[in-house]
Short mmCIF file of C-alpha atoms in Angstrom, two decimals:
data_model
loop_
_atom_site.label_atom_id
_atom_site.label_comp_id
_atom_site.label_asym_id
_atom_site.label_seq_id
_atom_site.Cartn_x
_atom_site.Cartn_y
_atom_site.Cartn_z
CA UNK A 883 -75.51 66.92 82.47
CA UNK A 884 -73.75 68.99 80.11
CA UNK A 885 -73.35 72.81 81.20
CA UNK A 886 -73.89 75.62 78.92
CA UNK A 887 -69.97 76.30 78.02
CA UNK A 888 -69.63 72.71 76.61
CA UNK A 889 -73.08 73.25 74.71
CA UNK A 890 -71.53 76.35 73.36
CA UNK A 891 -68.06 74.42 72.59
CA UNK A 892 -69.85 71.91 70.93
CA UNK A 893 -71.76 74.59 68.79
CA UNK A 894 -68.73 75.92 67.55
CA UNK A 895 -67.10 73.15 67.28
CA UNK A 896 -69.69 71.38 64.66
CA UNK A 897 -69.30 74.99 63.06
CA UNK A 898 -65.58 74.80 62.49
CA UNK A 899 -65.41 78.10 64.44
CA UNK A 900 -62.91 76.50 67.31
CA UNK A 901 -59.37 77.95 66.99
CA UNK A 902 -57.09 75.72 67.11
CA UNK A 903 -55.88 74.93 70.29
CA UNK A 904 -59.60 74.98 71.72
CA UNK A 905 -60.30 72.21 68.86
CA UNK A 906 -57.85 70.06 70.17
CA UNK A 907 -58.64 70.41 73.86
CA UNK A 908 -62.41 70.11 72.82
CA UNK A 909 -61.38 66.99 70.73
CA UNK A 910 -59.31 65.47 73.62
CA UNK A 911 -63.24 66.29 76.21
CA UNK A 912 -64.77 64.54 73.42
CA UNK A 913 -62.92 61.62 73.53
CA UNK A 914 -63.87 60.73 77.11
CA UNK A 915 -67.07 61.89 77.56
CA UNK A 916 -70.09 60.05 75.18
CA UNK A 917 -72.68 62.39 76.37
CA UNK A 918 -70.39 64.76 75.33
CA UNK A 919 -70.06 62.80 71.96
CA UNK A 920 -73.62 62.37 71.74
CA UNK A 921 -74.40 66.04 71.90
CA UNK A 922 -72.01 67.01 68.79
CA UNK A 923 -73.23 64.33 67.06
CA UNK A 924 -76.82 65.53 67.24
CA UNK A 925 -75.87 69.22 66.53
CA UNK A 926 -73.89 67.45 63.33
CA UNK A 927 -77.04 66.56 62.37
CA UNK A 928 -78.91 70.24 62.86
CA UNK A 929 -75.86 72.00 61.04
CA UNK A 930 -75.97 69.64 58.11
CA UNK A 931 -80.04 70.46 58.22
CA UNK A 932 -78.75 73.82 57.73
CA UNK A 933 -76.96 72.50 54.39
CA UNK A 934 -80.16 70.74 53.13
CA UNK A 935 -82.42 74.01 53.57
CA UNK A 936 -80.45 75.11 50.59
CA UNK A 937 -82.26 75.10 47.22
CA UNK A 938 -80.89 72.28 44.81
CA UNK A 939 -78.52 73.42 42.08
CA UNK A 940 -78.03 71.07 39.24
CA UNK A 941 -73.96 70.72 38.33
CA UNK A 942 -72.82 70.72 34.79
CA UNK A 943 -72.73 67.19 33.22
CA UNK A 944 -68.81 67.76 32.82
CA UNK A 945 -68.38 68.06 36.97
CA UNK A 946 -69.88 64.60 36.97
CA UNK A 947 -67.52 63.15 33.87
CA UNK A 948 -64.56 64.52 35.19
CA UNK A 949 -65.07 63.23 38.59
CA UNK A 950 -65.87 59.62 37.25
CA UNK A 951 -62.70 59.91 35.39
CA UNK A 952 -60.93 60.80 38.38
CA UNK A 953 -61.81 57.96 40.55
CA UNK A 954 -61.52 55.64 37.87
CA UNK A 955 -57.81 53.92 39.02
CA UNK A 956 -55.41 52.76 36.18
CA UNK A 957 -55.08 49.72 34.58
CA UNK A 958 -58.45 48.81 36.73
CA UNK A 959 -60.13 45.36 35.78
CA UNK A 960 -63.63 46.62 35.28
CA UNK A 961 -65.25 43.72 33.47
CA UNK A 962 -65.82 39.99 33.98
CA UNK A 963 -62.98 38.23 32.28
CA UNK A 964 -64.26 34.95 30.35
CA UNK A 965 -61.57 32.59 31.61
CA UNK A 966 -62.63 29.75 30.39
CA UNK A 967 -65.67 27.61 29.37
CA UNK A 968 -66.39 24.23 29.91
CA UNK A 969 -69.02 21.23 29.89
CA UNK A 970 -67.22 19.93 33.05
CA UNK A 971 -67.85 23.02 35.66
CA UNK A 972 -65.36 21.20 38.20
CA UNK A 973 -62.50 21.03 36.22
CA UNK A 974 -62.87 24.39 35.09
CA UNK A 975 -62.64 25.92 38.24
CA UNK A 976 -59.93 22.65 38.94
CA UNK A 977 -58.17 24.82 36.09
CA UNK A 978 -59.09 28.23 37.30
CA UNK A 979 -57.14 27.36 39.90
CA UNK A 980 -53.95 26.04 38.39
CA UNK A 981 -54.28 29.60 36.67
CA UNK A 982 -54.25 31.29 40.06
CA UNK A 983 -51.14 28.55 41.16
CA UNK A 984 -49.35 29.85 38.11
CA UNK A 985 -49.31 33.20 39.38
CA UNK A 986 -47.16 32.18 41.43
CA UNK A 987 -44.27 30.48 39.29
CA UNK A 988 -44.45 32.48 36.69
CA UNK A 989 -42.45 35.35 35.87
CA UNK A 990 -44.92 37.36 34.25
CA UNK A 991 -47.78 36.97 36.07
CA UNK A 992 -45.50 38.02 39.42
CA UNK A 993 -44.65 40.89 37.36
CA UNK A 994 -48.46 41.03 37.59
CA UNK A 995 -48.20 40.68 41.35
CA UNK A 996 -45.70 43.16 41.83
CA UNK A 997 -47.75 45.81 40.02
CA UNK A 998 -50.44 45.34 42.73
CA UNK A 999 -48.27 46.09 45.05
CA UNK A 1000 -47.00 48.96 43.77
CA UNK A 1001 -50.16 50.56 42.15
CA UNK A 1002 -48.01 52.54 39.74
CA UNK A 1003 -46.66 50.55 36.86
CA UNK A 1004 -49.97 51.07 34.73
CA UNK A 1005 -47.77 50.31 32.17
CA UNK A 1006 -46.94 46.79 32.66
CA UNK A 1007 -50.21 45.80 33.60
CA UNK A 1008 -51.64 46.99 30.16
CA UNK A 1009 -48.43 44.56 28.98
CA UNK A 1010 -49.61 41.93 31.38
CA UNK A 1011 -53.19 42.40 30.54
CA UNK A 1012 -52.57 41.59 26.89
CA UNK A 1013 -50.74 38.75 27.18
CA UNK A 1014 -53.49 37.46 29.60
CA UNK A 1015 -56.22 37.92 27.09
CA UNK A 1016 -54.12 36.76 24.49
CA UNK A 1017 -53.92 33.16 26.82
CA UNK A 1018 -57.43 33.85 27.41
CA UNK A 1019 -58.43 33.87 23.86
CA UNK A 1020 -56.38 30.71 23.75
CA UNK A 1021 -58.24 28.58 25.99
CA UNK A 1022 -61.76 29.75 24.48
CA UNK A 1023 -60.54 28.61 21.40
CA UNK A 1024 -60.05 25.25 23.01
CA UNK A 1025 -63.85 25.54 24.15
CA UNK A 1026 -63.06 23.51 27.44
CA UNK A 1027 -63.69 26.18 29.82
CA UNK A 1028 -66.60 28.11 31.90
CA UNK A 1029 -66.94 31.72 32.90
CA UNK A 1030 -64.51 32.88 36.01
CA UNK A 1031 -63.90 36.55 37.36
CA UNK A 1032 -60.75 37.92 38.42
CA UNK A 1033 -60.76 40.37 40.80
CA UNK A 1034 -57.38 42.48 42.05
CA UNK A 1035 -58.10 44.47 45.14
CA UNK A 1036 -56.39 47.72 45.68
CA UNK A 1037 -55.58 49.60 48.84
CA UNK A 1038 -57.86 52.13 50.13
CA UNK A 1039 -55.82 52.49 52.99
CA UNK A 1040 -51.96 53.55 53.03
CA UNK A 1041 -50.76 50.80 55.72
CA UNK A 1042 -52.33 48.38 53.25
CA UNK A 1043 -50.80 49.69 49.68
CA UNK A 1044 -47.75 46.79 49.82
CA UNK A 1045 -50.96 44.40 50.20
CA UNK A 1046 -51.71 42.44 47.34
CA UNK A 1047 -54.85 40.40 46.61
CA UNK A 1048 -56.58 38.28 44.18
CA UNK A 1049 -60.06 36.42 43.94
CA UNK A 1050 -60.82 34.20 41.70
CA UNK A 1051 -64.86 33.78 41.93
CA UNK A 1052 -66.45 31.08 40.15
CA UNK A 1053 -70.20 32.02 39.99
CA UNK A 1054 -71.69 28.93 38.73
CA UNK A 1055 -69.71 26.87 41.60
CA UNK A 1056 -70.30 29.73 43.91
CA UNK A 1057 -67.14 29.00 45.19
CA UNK A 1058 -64.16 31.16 44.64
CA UNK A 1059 -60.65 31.32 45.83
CA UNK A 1060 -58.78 34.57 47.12
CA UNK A 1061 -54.73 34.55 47.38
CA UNK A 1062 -53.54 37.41 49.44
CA UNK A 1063 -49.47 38.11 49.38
CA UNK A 1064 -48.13 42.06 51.84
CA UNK A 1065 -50.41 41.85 54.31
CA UNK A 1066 -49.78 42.90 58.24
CA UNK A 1067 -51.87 40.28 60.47
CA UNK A 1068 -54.39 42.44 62.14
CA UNK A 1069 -55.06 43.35 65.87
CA UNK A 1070 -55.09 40.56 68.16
CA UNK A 1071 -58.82 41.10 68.20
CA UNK A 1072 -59.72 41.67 64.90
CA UNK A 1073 -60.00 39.41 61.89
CA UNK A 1074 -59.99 40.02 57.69
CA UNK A 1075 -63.30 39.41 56.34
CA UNK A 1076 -64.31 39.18 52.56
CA UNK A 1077 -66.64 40.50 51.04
CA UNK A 1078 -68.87 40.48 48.01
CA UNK A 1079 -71.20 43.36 46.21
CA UNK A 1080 -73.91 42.16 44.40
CA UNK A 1081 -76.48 44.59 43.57
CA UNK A 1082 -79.47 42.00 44.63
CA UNK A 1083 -78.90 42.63 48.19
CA UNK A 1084 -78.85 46.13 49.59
CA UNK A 1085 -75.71 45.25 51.67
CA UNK A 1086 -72.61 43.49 50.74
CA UNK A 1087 -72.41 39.59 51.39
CA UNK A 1088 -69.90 37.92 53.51
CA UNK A 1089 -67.31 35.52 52.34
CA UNK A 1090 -65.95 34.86 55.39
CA UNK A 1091 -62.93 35.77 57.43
CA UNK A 1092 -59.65 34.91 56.62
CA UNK A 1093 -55.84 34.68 58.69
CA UNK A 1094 -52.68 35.84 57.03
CA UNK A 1095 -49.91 33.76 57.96
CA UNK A 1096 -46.12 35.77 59.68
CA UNK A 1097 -45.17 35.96 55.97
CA UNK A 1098 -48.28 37.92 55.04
CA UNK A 1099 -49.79 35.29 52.61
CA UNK A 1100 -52.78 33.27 52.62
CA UNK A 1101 -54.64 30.88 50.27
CA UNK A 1102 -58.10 30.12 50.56
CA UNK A 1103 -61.57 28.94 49.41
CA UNK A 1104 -64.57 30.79 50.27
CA UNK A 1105 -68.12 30.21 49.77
CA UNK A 1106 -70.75 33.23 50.29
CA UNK A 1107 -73.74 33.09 53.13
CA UNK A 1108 -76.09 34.26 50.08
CA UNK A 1109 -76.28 32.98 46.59
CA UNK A 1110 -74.45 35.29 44.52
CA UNK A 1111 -76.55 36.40 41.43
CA UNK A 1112 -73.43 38.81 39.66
CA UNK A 1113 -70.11 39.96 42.02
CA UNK A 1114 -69.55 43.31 40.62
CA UNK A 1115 -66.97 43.81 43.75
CA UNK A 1116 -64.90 42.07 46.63
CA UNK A 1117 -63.83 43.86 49.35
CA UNK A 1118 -62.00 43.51 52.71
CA UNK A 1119 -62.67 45.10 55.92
CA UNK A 1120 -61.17 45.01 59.40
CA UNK A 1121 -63.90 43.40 61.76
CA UNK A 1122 -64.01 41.91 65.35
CA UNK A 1123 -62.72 38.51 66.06
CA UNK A 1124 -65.10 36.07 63.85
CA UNK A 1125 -66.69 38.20 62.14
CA UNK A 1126 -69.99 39.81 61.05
CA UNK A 1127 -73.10 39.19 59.61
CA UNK A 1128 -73.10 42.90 58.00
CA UNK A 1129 -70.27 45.10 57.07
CA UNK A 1130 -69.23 47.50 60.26
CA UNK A 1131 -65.36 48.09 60.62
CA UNK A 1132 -63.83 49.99 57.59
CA UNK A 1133 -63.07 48.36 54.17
CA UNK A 1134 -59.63 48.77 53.34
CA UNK A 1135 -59.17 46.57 49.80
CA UNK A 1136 -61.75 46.54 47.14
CA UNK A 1137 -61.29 45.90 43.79
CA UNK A 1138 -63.66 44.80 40.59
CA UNK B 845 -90.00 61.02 59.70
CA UNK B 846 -88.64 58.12 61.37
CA UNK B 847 -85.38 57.09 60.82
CA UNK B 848 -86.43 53.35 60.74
CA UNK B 849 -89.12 53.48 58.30
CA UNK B 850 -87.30 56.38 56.04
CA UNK B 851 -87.07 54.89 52.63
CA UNK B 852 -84.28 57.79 51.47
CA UNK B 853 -82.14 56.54 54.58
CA UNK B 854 -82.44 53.24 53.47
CA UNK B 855 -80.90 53.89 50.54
CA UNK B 856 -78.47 56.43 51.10
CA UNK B 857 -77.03 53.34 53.74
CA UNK B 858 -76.92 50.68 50.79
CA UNK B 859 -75.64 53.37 48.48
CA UNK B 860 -72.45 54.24 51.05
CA UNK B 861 -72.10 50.33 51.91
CA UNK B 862 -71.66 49.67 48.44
CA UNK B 863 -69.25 52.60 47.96
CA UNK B 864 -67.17 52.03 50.87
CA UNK B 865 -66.45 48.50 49.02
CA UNK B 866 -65.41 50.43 45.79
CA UNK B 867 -68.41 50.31 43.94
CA UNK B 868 -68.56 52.82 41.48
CA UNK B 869 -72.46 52.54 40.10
CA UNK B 870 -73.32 53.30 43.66
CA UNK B 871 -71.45 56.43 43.99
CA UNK B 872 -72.79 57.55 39.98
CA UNK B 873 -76.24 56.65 42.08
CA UNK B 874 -75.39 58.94 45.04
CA UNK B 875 -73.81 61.84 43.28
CA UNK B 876 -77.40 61.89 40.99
CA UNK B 877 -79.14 61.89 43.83
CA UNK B 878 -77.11 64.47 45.94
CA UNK B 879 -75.30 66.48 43.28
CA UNK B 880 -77.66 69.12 43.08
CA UNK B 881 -78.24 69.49 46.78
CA UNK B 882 -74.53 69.92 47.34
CA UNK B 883 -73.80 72.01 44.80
CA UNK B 884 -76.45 74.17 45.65
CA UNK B 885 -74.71 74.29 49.27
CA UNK B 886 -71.08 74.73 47.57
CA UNK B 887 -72.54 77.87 45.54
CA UNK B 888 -74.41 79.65 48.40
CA UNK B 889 -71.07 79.40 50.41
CA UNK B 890 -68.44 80.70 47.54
CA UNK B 891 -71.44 82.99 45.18
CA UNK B 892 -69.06 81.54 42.42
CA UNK B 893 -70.54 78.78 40.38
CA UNK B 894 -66.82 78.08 38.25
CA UNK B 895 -65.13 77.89 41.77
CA UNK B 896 -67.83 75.96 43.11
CA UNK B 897 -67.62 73.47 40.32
CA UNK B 898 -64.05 72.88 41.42
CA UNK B 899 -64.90 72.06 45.13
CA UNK B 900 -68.31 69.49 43.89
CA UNK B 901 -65.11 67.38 42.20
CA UNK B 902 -62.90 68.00 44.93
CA UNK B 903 -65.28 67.00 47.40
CA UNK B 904 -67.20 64.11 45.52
CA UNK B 905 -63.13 62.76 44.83
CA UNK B 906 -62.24 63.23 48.78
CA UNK B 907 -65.62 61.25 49.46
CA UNK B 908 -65.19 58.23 47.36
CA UNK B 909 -61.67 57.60 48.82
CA UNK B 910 -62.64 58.59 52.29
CA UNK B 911 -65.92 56.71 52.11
CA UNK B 912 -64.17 54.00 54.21
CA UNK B 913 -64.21 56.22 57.21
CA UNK B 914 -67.89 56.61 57.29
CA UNK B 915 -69.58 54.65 60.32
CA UNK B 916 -73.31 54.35 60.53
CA UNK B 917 -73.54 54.37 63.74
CA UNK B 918 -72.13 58.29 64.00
CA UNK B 919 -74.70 59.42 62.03
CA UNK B 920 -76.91 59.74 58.73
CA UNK B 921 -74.74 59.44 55.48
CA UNK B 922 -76.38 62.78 53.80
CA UNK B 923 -75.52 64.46 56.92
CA UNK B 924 -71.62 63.25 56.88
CA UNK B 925 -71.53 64.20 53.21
CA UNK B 926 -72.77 67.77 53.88
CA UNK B 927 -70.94 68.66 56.57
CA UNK B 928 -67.74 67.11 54.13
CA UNK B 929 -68.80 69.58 51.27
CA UNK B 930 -69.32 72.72 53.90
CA UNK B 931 -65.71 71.84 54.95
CA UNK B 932 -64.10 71.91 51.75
CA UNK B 933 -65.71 75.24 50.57
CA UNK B 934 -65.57 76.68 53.74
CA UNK B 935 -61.56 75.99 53.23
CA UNK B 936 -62.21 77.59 49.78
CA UNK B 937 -63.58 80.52 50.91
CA UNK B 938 -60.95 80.86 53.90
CA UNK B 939 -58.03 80.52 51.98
CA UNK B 940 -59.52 82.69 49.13
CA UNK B 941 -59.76 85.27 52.08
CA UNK B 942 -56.20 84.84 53.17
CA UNK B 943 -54.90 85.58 49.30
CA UNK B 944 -57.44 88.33 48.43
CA UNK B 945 -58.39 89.73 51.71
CA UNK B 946 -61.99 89.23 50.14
CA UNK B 947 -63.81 88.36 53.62
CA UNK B 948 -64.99 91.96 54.58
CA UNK B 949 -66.66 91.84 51.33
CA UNK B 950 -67.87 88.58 51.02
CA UNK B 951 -70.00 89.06 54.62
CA UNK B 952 -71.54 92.33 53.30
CA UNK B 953 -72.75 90.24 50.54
CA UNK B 954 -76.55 88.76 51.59
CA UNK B 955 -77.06 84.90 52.47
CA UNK B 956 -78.66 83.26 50.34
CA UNK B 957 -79.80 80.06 52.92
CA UNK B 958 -83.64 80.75 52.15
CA UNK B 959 -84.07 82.29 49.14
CA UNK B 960 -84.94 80.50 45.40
CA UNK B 961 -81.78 82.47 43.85
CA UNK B 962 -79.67 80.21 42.25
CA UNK B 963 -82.38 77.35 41.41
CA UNK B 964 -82.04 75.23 38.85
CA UNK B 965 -84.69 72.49 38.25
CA UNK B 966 -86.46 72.68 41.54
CA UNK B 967 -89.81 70.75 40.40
CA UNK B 968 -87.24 67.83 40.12
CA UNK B 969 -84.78 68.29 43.19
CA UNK B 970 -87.78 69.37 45.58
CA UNK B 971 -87.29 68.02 48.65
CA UNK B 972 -89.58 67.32 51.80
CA UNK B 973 -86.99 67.36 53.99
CA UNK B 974 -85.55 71.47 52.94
CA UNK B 975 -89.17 72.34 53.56
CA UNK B 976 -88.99 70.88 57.11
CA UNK B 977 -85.92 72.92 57.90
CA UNK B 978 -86.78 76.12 56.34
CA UNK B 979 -89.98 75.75 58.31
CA UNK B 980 -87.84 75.31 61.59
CA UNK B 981 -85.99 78.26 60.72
CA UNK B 982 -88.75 80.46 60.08
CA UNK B 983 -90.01 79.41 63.76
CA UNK B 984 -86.69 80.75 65.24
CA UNK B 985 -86.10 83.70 66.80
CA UNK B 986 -84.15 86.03 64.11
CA UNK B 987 -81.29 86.88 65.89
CA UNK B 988 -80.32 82.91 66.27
CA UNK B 989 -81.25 82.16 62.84
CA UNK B 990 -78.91 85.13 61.69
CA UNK B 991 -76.18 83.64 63.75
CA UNK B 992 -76.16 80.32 62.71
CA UNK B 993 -76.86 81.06 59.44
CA UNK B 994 -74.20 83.71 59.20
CA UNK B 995 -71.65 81.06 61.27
CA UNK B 996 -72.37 78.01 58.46
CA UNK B 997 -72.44 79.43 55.45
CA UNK B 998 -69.76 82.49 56.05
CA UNK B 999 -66.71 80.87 56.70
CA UNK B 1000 -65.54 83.30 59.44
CA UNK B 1001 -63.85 83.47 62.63
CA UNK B 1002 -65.55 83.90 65.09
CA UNK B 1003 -64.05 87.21 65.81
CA UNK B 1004 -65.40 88.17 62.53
CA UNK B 1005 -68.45 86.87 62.90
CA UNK B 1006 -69.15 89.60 65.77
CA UNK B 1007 -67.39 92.31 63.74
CA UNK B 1008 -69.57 92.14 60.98
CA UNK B 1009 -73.23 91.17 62.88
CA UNK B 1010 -71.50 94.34 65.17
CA UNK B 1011 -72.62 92.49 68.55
CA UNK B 1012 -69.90 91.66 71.57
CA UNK B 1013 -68.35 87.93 70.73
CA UNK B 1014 -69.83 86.58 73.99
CA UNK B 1015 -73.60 87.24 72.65
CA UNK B 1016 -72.90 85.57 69.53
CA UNK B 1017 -71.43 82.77 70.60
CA UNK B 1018 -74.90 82.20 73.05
CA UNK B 1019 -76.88 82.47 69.88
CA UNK B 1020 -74.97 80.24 67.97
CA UNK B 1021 -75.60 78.24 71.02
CA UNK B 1022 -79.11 78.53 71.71
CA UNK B 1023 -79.83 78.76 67.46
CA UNK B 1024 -78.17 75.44 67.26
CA UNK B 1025 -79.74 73.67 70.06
CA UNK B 1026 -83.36 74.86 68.59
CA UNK B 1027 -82.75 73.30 65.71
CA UNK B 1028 -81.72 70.26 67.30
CA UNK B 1029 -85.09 70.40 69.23
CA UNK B 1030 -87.22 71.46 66.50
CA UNK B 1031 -86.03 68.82 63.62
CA UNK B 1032 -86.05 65.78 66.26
CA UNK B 1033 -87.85 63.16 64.73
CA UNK B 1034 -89.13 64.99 61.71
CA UNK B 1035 -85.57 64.43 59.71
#
């Protein structure tokens, strides 16, 4: 039973009118009480009522532009890249996946790598980006390859911005491959899980979990539970041991 | 209403999935369907369209890269996203306050919570659910609505809260109290 100085903390408290110190001892009640927790979360939703009895104004198309800009990040892949195309699907992705090995030994594409990491050298991974297409406009000419995606996941989280990952999704083979290189091994009761977006399912679709190995790194496969109609995003979130069947713990990588 | 048959919930939870994995059309999708509701909030808070354009991008930015942080299970998304944009022009209006010394003047101005000032295309942004709340409201008791009305969109203390409604502190903070719980009581299972 909650008495009525609580219900009036937790008034104020939804209102932002605590000082302070009374916000953090309200905060530290809140913590170990769920009736407590259950109460503020209900008057959340009364206060934001509040917000909705408002009358709708319609922003100015530039608030709108200049907020896309703003979240757009730089250097971002944003469209599928035709990798290559082929009349033998398995050794196209066979090849897709060399590609992905020869991120590894070669010095540009680690270049590549360490702009992931980094986040900053936009630069370089216009420079990169060019001499990728330029390869890529190689092997179409060669007309032995199919249609792959590259996606590079960036942090949305600060312990994860040394992370660096890459998928490789081959949607015809709705198989794809992601290569992760920075990343701390989670809690001992949590586990990585992939996912994909795809705009014909209202939620995103697991890939499956994955383990990062002391050095950080890990190389897998991965297969979707759903047919995948057109990935428009991976991400990664923190979940509990094994997994989920729907997205709960919070995504910390995503990337298009 | 209920919240599992609730088409607008439905999508409001795909739209903040999708966003919390980076997807951009989602959050164009969610700021065209929320824009105008928040910006109507931002403006009835800071009665300064220009500055209030400045907090919708603020806001809208802090949203998509603190979408992660959103869990379902605390609440509805519109609700998380409101109380978000009250925050940020609530800061606004309290640091405006602190460099101008403008709050004495900005509580004698009048709230604008039920009123049609400020509409813009309100045969497209109508919305069931405002009509729900306003008609709580208008079942309160006036002194309560006052209060909470004055406490949410204000951006006092509450110090100055009971200067400028002139009533002891203790006897606003009960109707804050009692406003708040009413409307908890009143929109249960109707939002």
């Amino acid at each position: 039973m909650i008495d009525e100085r609580h219900e009036e903390l937790a008034s104020l408290y939804v209102l932002d009118l605590l000082e302070a110190a009374e916000r953090a001892a309200f905060e530290q009640e809140l913590r170990s009480s769920q009736e407590l927790a259950g109460l503020v979360r209900e008057l959340e939703v009364s206060a934001a009522a509040l917000g909705s009895s408002i009358t709708p104004v319609a922003p100015p198309a530039r608030v709108k532009a200049a907020i896309l800009d703003e979240i757009k990040l730089p250097g971002e892949s944003e469209k599928v890249v035709p990798f290559v195309r082929s009349s033998v699907i398995a050794w196209a992705l066979a090849a897709g996946f060399a590609l992905l090995a020869g991120i590894e030994t070669k010095e540009r594409l680690n270049m590549y790598d360490q702009y992931m990491q980094t986040r900053s050298a936009s630069v370089k991974l216009a420079q990169e980006k060019n001499q990728l297409q330029t390869e890529i406009a190689k092997l179409e000419s060669e007309n032995h390859f199919s249609q792959l995606k590259i996606a590079t996941l960036g942090a949305l989280v600060d312990t994860y911005a040394k992370g660096s990952v890459v998928v490789l999704w081959d949607e015809q083979k709705q198989t794809g491959v992601i290569k992760v290189t920075n990343m701390p091994p989670p809690a001992a009761d949590r586990d990585y899980q992939l996912w994909v977006v795809d705009s014909t399912y209202p939620q995103p679709v697991s890939a499956g979990i994955f383990r990062v190995e002391a050095s950080g790194m890990v190389r897998a496969e991965f297969h979707p539970v759903k047919p995948i109609h057109k990935a428009t995003t991976f991400a990664i979130s923190i979940e509990q041991k094994g997994g989920v069947p729907q997205h709960k713990g919070p995504i910390i990588m995503a990337g298009q | 209403m209920n919240q599992e048959s609730d088409p607008a919930l439905e999508l409001d939870l795909s739209l903040m999935a999708r966003i919390q994995a980076g997807d951009r059309a989602a959050f164009t999708e969610f700021y065209d369907l929320h824009s105008g509701k928040l910006f109507g909030l931002i403006c009835s808070i800071l009665q300064d369209s220009r500055e209030a354009e400045d907090v919708l991008q603020e806001a809208f930015v802090y949203l998509w890269k603190q979408a992660a942080t959103y869990q379902p299970e605390r609440g509805k998304p519109l609700s998380w996203v409101i109380l978000i944009f009250r925050h940020k022009a609530i800061d606004r209006v309290r640091a405006r306050a602190r460099q101008h010394r403008l709050v004495e003047q900005a509580a004698a101005e009048p709230i604008p919570t039920l009123s049609e000032e400020g509409a813009a295309d309100e045969g497209a942004l109508r919305d069931e659910r405002r009509e729900i709340v306003r008609d709580a409201l208008s079942k309160m008791p006036a002194d309560q609505r006052e209060a909470i009305q004055f406490a949410f969109f204000r951006g006092l203390s509450q110090m100055q809260i009971s200067e400028n409604l002139g009533l002891p502190l203790g006897t606003v903070k009960a109707r804050i109290r009692r406003g708040l719980l009413k409307l908890r009581q009143s929109l249960k299972g109707k939002l």
